[in-house]
Short mmCIF file of C-alpha atoms and ligand atoms in Angstrom, two decimals:
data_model
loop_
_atom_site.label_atom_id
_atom_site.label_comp_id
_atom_site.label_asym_id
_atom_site.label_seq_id
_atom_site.Cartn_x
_atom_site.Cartn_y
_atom_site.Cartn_z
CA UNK Z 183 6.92 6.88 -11.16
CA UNK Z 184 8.27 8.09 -8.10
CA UNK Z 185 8.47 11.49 -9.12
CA UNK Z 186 7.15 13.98 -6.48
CA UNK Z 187 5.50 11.05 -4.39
CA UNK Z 188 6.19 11.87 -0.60
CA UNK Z 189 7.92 9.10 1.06
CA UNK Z 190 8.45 8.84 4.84
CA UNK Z 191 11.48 6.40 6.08
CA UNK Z 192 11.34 5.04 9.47
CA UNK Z 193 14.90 3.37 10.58
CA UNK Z 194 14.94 1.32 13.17
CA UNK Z 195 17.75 0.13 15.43
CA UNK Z 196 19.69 -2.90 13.12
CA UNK Z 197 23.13 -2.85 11.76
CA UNK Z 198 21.01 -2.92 8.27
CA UNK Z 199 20.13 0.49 9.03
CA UNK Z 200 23.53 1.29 6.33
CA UNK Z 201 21.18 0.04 3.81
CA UNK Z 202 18.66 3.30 4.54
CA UNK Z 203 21.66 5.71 3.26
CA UNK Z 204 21.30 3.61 -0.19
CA UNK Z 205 17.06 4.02 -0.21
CA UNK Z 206 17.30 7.61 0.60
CA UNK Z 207 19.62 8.23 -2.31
CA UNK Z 208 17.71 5.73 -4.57
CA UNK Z 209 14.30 7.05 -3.45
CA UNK Z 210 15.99 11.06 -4.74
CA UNK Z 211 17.30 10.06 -7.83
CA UNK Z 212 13.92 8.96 -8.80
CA UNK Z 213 12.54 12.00 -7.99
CA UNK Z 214 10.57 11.47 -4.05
CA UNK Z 215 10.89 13.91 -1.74
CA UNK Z 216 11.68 12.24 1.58
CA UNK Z 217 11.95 12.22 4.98
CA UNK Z 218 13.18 10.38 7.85
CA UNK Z 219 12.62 9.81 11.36
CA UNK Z 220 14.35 7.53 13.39
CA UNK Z 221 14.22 5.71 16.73
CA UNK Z 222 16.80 6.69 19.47
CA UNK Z 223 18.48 3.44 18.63
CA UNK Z 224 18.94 3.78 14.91
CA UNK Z 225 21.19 7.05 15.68
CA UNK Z 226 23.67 4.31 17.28
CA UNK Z 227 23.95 2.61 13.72
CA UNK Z 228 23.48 5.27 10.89
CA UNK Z 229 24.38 9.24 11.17
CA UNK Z 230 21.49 11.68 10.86
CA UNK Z 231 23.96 14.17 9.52
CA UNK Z 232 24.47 11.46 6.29
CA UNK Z 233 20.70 10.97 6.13
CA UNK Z 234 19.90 14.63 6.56
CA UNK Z 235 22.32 15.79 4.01
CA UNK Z 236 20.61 12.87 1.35
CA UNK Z 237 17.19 13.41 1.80
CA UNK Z 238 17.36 17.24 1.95
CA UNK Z 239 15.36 17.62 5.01
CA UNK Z 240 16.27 17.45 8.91
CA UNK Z 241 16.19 13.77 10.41
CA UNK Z 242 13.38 13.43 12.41
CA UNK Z 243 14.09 11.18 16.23
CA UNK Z 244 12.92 13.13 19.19
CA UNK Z 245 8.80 13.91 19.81
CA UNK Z 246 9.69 17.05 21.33
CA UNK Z 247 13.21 18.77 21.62
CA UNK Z 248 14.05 22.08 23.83
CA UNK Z 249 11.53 24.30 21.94
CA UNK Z 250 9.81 22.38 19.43
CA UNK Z 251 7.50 19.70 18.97
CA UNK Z 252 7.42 17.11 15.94
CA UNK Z 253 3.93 17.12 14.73
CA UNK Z 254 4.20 12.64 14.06
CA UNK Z 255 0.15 13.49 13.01
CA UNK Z 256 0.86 15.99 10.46
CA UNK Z 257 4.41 13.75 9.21
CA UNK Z 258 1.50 10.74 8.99
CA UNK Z 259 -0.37 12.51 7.32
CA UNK Z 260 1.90 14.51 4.47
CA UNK Z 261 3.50 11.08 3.33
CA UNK Z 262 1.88 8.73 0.15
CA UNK Z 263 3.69 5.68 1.94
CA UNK Z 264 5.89 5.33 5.41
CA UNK Z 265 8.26 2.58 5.00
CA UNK Z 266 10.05 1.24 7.74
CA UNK Z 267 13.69 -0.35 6.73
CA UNK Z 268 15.12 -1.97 8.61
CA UNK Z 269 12.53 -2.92 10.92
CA UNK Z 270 14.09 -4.58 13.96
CA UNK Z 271 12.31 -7.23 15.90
CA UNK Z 272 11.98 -4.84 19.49
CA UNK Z 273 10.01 -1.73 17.03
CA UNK Z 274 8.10 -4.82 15.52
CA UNK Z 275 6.70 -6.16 18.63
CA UNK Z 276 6.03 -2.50 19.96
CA UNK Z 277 4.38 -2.02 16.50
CA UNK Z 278 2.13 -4.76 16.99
CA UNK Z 279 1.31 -3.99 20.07
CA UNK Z 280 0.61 -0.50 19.70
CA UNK Z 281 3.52 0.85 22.18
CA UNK Z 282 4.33 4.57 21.41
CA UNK Z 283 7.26 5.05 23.31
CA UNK Z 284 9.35 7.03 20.59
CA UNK Z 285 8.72 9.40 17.82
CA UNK Z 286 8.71 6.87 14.62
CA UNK Z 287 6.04 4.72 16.40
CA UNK Z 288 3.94 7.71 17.49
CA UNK Z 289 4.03 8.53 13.46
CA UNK Z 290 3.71 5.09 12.71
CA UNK Z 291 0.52 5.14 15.24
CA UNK Z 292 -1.13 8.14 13.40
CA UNK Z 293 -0.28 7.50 9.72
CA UNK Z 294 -3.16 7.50 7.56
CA UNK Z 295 -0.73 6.64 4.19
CA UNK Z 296 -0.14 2.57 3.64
CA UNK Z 297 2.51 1.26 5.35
CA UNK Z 298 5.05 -1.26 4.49
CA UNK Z 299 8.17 -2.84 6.39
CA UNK Z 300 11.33 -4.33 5.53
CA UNK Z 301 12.40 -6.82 8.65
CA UNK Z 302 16.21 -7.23 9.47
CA UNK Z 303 17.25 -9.48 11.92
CA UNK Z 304 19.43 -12.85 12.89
CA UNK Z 305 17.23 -16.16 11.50
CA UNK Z 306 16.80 -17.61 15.39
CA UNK Z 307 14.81 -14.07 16.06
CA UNK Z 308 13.30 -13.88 12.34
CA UNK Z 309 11.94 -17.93 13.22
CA UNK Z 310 10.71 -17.03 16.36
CA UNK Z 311 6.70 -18.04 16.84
CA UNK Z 312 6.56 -14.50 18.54
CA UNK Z 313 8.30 -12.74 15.16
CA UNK Z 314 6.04 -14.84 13.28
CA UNK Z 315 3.21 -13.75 15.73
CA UNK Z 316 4.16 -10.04 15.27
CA UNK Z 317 4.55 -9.97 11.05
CA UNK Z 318 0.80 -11.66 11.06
CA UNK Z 319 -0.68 -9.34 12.97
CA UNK Z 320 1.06 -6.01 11.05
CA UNK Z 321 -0.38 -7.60 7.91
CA UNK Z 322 -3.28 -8.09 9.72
CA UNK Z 323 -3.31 -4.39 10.13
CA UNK Z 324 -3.18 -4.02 6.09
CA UNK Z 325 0.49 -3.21 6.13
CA UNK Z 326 2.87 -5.07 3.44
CA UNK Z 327 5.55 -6.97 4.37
CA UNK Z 328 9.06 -6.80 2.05
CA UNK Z 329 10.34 -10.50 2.62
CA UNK Z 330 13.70 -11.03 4.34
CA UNK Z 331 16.68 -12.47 2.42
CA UNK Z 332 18.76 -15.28 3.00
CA UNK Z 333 22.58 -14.48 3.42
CA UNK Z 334 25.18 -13.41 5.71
CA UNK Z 335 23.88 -11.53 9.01
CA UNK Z 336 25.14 -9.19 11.24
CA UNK Z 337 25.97 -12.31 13.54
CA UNK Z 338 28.34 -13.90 10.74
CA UNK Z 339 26.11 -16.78 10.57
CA UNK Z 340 24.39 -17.72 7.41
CA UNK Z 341 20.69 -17.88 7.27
CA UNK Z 342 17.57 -15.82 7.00
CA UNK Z 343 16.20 -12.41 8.15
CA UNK Z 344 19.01 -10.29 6.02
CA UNK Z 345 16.48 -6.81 4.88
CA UNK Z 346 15.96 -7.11 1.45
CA UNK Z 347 18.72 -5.15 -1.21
CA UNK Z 348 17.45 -1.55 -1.28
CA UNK Z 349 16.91 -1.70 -5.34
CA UNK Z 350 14.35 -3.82 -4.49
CA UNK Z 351 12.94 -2.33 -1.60
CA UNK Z 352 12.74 1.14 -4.36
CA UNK Z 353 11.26 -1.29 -6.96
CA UNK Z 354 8.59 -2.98 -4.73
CA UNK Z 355 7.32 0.69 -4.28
CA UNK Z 356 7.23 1.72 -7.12
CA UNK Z 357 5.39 -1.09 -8.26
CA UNK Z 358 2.91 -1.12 -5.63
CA UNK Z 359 1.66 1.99 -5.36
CA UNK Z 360 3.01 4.53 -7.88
CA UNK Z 361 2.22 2.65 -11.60
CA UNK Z 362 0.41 4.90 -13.35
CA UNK Z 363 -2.98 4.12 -15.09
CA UNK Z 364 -1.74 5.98 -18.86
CA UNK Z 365 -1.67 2.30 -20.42
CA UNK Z 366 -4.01 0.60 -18.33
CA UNK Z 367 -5.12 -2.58 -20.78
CA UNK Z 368 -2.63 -2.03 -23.59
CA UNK Z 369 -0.81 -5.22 -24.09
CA UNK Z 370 2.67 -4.06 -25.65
CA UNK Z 371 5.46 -6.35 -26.71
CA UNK Z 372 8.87 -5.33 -26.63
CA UNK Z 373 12.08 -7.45 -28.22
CA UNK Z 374 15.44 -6.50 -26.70
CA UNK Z 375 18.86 -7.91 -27.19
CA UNK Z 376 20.89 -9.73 -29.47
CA UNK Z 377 19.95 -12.82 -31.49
CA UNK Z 378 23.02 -15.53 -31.56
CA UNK Z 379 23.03 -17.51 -34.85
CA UNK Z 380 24.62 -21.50 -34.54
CA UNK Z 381 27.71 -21.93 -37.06
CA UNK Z 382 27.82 -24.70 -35.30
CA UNK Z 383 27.19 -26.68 -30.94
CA UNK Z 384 29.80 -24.07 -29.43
CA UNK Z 385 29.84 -20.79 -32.00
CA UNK Z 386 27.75 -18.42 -33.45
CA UNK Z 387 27.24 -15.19 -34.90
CA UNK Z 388 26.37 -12.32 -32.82
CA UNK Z 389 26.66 -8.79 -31.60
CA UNK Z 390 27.42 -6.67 -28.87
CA UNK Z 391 23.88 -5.60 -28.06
CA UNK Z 392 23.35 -5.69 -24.68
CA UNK Z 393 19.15 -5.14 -24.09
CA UNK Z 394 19.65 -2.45 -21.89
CA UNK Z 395 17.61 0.04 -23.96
CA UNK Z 396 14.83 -2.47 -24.91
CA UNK Z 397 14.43 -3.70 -21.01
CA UNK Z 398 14.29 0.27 -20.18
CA UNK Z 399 11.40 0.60 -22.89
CA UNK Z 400 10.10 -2.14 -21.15
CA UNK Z 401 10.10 -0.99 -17.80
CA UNK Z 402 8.89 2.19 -18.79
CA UNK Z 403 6.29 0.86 -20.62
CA UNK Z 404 5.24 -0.94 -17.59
CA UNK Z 405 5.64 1.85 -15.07
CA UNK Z 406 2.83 3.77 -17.30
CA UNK Z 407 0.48 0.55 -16.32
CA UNK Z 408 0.99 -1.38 -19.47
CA UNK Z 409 1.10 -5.39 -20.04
CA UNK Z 410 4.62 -5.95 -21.12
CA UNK Z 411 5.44 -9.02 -22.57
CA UNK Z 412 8.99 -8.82 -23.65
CA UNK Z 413 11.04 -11.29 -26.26
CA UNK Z 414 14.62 -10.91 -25.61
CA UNK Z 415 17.45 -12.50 -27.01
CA UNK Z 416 20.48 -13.56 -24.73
CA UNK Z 417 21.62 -10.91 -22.14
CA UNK Z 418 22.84 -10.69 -18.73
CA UNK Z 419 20.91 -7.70 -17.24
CA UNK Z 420 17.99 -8.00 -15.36
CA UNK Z 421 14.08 -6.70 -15.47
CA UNK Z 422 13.27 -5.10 -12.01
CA UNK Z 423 9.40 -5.49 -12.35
CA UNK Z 424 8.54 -9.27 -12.02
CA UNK Z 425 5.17 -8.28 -13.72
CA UNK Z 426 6.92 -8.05 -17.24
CA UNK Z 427 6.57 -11.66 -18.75
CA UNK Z 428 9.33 -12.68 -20.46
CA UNK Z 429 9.96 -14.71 -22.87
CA UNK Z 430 14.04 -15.61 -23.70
CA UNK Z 431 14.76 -17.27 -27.28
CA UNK Z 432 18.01 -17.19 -28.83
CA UNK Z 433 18.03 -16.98 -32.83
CA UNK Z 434 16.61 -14.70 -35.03
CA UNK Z 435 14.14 -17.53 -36.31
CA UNK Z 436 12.83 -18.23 -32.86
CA UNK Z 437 12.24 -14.53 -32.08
CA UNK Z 438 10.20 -14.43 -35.50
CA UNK Z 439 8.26 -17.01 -34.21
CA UNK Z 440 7.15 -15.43 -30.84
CA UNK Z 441 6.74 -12.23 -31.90
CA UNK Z 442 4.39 -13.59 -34.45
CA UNK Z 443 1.99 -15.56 -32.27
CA UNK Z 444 1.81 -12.86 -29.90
CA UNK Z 445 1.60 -9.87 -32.30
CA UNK Z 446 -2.06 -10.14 -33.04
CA UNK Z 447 -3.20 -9.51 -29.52
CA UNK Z 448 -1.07 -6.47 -28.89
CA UNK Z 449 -1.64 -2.74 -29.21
CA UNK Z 450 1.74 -1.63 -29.47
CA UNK Z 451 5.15 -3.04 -30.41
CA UNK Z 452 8.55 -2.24 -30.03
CA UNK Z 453 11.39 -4.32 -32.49
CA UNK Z 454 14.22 -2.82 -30.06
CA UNK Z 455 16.55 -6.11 -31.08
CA UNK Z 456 19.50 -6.17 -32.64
CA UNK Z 457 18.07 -9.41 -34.88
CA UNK Z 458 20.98 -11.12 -36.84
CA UNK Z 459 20.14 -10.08 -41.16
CA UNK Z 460 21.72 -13.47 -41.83
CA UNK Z 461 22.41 -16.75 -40.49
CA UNK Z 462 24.17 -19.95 -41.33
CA UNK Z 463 22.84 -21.79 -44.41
CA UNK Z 464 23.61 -25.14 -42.57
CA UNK Z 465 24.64 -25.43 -38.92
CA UNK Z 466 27.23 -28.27 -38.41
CA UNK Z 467 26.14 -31.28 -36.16
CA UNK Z 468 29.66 -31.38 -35.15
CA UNK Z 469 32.43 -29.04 -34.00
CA UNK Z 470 34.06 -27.65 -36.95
CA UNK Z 471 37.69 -28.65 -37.03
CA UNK Z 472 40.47 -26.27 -37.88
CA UNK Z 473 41.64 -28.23 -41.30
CA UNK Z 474 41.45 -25.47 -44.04
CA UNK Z 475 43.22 -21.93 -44.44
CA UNK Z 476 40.21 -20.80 -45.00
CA UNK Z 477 36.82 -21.57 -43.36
CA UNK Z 478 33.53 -19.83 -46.26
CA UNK Z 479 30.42 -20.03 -44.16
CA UNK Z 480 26.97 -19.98 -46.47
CA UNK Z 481 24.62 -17.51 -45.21
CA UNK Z 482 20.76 -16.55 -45.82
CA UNK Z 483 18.80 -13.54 -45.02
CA UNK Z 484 16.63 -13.99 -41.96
CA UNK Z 485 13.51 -12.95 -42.13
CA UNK Z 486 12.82 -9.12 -41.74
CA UNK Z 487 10.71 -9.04 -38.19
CA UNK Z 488 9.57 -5.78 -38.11
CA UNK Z 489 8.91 -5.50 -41.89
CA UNK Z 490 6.13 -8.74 -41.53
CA UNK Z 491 4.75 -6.95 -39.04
CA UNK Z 492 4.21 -3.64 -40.74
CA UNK Z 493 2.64 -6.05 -43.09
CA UNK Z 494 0.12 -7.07 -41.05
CA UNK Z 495 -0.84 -4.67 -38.25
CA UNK Z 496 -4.25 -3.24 -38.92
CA UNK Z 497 -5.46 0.62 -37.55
CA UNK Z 498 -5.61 -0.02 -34.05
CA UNK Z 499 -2.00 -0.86 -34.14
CA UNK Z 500 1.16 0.76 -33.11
CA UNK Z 501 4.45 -0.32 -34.43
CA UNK Z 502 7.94 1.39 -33.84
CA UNK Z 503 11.11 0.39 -35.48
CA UNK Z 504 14.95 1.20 -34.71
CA UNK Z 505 17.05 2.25 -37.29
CA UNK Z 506 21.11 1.67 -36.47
CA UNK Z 507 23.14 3.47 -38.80
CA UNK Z 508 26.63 4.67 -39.26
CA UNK Z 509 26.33 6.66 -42.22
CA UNK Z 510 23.31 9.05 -43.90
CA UNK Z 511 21.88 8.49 -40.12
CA UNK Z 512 18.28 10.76 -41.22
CA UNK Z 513 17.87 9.59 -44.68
CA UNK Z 514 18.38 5.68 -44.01
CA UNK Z 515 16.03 6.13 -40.71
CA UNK Z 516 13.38 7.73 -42.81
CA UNK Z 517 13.69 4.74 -45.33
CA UNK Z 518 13.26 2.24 -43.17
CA UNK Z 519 9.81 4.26 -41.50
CA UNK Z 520 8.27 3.68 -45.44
CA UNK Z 521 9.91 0.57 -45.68
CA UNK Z 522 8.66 -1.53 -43.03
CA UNK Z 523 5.57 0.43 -42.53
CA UNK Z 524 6.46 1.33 -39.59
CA UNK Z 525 4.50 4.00 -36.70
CA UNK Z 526 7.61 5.84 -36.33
CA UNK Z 527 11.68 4.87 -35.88
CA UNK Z 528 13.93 5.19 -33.24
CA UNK Z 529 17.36 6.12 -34.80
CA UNK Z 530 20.50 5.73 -32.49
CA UNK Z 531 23.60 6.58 -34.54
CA UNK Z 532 26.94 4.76 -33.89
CA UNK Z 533 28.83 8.16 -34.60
CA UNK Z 534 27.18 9.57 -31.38
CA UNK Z 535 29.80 8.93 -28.56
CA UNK Z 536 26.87 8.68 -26.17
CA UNK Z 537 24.82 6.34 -28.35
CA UNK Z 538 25.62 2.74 -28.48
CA UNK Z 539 25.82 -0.90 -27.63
CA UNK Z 540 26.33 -1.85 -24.23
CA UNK Z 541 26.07 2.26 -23.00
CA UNK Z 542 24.17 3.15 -20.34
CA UNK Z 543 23.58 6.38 -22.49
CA UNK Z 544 21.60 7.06 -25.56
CA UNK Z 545 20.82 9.69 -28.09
CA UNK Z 546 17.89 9.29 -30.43
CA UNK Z 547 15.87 11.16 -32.67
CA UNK Z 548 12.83 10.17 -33.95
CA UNK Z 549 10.74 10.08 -37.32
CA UNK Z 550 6.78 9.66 -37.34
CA UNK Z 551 4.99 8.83 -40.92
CA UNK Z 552 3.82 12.43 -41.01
CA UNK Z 553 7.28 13.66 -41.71
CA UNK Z 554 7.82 15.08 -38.09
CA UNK Z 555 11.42 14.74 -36.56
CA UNK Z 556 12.03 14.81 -33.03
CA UNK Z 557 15.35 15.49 -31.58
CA UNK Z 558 16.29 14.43 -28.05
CA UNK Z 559 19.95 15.14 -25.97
CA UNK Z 560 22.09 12.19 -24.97
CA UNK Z 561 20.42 10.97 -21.64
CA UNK Z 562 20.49 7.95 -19.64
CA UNK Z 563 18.83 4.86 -21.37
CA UNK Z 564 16.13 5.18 -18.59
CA UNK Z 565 15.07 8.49 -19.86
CA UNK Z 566 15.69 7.67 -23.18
CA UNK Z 567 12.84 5.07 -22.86
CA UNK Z 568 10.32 7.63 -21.24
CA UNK Z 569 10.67 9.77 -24.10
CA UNK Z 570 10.38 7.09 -26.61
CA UNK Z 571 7.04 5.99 -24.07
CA UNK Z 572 5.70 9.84 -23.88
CA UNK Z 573 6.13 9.97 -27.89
CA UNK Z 574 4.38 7.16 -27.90
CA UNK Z 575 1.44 7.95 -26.11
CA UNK Z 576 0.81 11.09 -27.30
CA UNK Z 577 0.77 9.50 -31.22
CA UNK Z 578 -1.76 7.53 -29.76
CA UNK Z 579 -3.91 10.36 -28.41
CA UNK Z 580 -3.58 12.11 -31.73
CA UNK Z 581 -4.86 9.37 -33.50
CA UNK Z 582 -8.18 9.08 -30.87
N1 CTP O 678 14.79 -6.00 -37.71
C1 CTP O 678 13.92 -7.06 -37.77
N2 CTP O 678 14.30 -8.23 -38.36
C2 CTP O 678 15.52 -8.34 -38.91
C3 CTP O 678 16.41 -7.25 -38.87
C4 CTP O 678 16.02 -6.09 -38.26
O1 CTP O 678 12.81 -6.96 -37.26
N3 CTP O 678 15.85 -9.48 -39.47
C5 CTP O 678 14.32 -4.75 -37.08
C6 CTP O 678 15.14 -4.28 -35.89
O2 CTP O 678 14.64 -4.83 -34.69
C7 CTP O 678 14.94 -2.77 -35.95
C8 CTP O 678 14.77 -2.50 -37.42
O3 CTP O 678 14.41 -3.74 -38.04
O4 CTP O 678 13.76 -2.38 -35.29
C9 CTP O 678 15.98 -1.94 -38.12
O5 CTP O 678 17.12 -2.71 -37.86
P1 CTP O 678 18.53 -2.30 -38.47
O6 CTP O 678 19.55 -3.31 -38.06
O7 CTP O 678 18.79 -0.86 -38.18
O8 CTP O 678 18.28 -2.36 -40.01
P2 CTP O 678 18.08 -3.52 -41.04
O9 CTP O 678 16.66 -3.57 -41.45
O10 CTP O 678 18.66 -4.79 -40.51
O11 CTP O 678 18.91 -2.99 -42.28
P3 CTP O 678 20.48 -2.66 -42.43
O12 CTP O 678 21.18 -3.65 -41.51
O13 CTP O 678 20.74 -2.90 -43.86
O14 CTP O 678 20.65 -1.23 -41.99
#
């Protein structure tokens, strides 16, 4: 999403100002081209060198040095969004007041691009009715406000006014003004994760899925404007878009439920779960006790998700499958496309050393009903699921 976009970081003078380092890098990674500019005080917390070296372009703190000027009207005017992290509580006040007494408020001043801040500073300042004053009157203005944390501060007292993490500084961007309109109105549902069947109140059966590739489909999914609803069994990472509903169940039998209700109203679906194939006969009120050798536990098939799907989707809808194999990787994926009538399948193989539970890497190839293959290099789940979303989309354009 942030690919391209032009981002302009103001730091201000706060001992949060370490936290800029992080965006820059963050804010590259994805793909932004950014600069910075800083007041004379931030130089006294962060080095320009670091930030120059980062964001691949000379820091920005002086209006005019021996032979040069900084055009602040033209830096206003190239960026898609100026952020300001951290914004201390002096360049707030001068903000809201409209002082121009240094080069990030004179761009500030003339920036025709949104702007949004992300406050640092000890809770006694943050409370302040002036502060308070001040953060009304930038939104006032139109700008958006990232909230402050609670935590340690720079002070070593606990409280509020810590800026907020930079992940989520990246993420609120993203979100806000970079999600793309591809998916606009398409309500897709994603499962992710594990199912955990009860043996009995304190063990089940399981596996080492982790979600991490179903939350990126998700995400990416998302990013390209989509509704995401996602059904995920239990996992430990986290969804950065708080717009992605979620919905957490733990058994195969309570995913199958969910995913059934909500099926009918969606355009396209992704069974990314691991769900279990079978699950205790009976589950034991009680903890088992260790009194036998031998312990035989009765199971029965669960019911095949994605196959009642492919069952009942109609035209308008899109249905993709995974396939995990360890053996005849092509021939079991393609099966399993016919099989459970699927739009196309994902196929991760365990042989790949890249490919696998709990990974941040994938490598997939994928099989549509036409009998096309599509081979992709091991990348990082992330880009794994913007394949999987591009593959997607264009299927759908075909079929238009
Ligand atoms: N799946 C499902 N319901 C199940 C089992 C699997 O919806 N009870 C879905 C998975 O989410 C995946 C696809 O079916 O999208 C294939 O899962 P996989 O484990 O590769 O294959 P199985 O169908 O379970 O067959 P096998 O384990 O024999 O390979």
């Amino acid at each position: 999403m942030l690919n391209s976009k032009k981002i302009l970081l103001g730091i201000t003078g706060s001992i949060a100002a370490y936290k800029s380092v992080f965006i820059v890098r963050l804010l590259v990674i994805a793909g932004a081209e950014v600069r910075v500019v800083m007041t004379p005080a931030a130089k006294e917390f962060v080095s320009s060198l670091t930030l120059t070296t980062l964001s691949r372009n000379k820091v920005l703190y002086e209006i005019a040095d021996e032979d040069t000027w900084s055009n602040h009207v033209m830096l206003g005017r190239w960026a898609d969004v100026m952020l300001i992290a951290p914004l201390s509580c002096n360049s707030l006040a001068k903000m809201a007041n409209g002082i121009c007494d240094n080069l990030l408020l004179a761009t500030y001043l003339s920036a025709t691009c949104p702007v949004v801040v992300a406050p640092a500073m000890d809770e006694d300042m943050w409370r302040h009715p002036a502060t308070t004053r001040n953060i009304k009157t930038l939104e006032g203005f139109g700008h958006s406000v990232i909230s402050v944390g609670k935590g340690e501060l720079a002070s070593g007292l606990y409280g509020e006014g810590r800026m907020a993490e930079p992940e989520n500084i990246v993420t609120y961007l993203s979100e806000k003004y970079f999600r793309s309109n591809d998916l606009r109105g398409k309500k897709v549902l994603i499962t992710a994760g594990p199912t955990y069947e009860a043996i009995d109140p304190v063990r089940f059966i399981g596996n080492y899925s982790s979600g991490k590739m179903g939350v990126a489909i998700a995400e990416a999914f998302y990013e390209r404007g989509a509704d995401v609803h996602m059904v995920c069994g239990p996992v430990s990472i986290d969804v950065c878009y708080k717009g992605i509903e979620i919905t957490r169940i733990t058994s195969a039998n309570e995913m199958n439920g969910f995913v059934e209700a909500l099926f009918p109203s969606t355009d396209i679906t992704v069974m990314a779960a691991a769900v279990a194939d079978y699950t205790p006969k009976l589950v034991a009120k009680e903890k088992i006790k260790k009194k036998e050798d031998e312990l035989h536990l009765e199971l029965i098939k669960t019911k095949d998700i994605l196959k009642s799907l492919g069952a009942l989707k109609n035209d308008n809808q899109f249905l993709v499958g995974f396939a995990l194999e360890t053996e005849n990787e092509h021939e079991n994926a393609k099966k399993k496309l016919l099989f459970k009538n699927a739009d196309l399948i994902v196929l991760n193989s365990l042989r790949d050393a890249s490919a696998g539970f709990g990974k941040d890497t994938n490598k997939v190839t994928m099989f549509d009903k036409a009998g096309h293959v599509f081979e992709f290099e091991a990348k990082s789940k992330k880009l794994v699921a913007i394949d999987i979303v591009d593959l997607i989309i264009k299927k759908l354009n075909e079929k238009e």
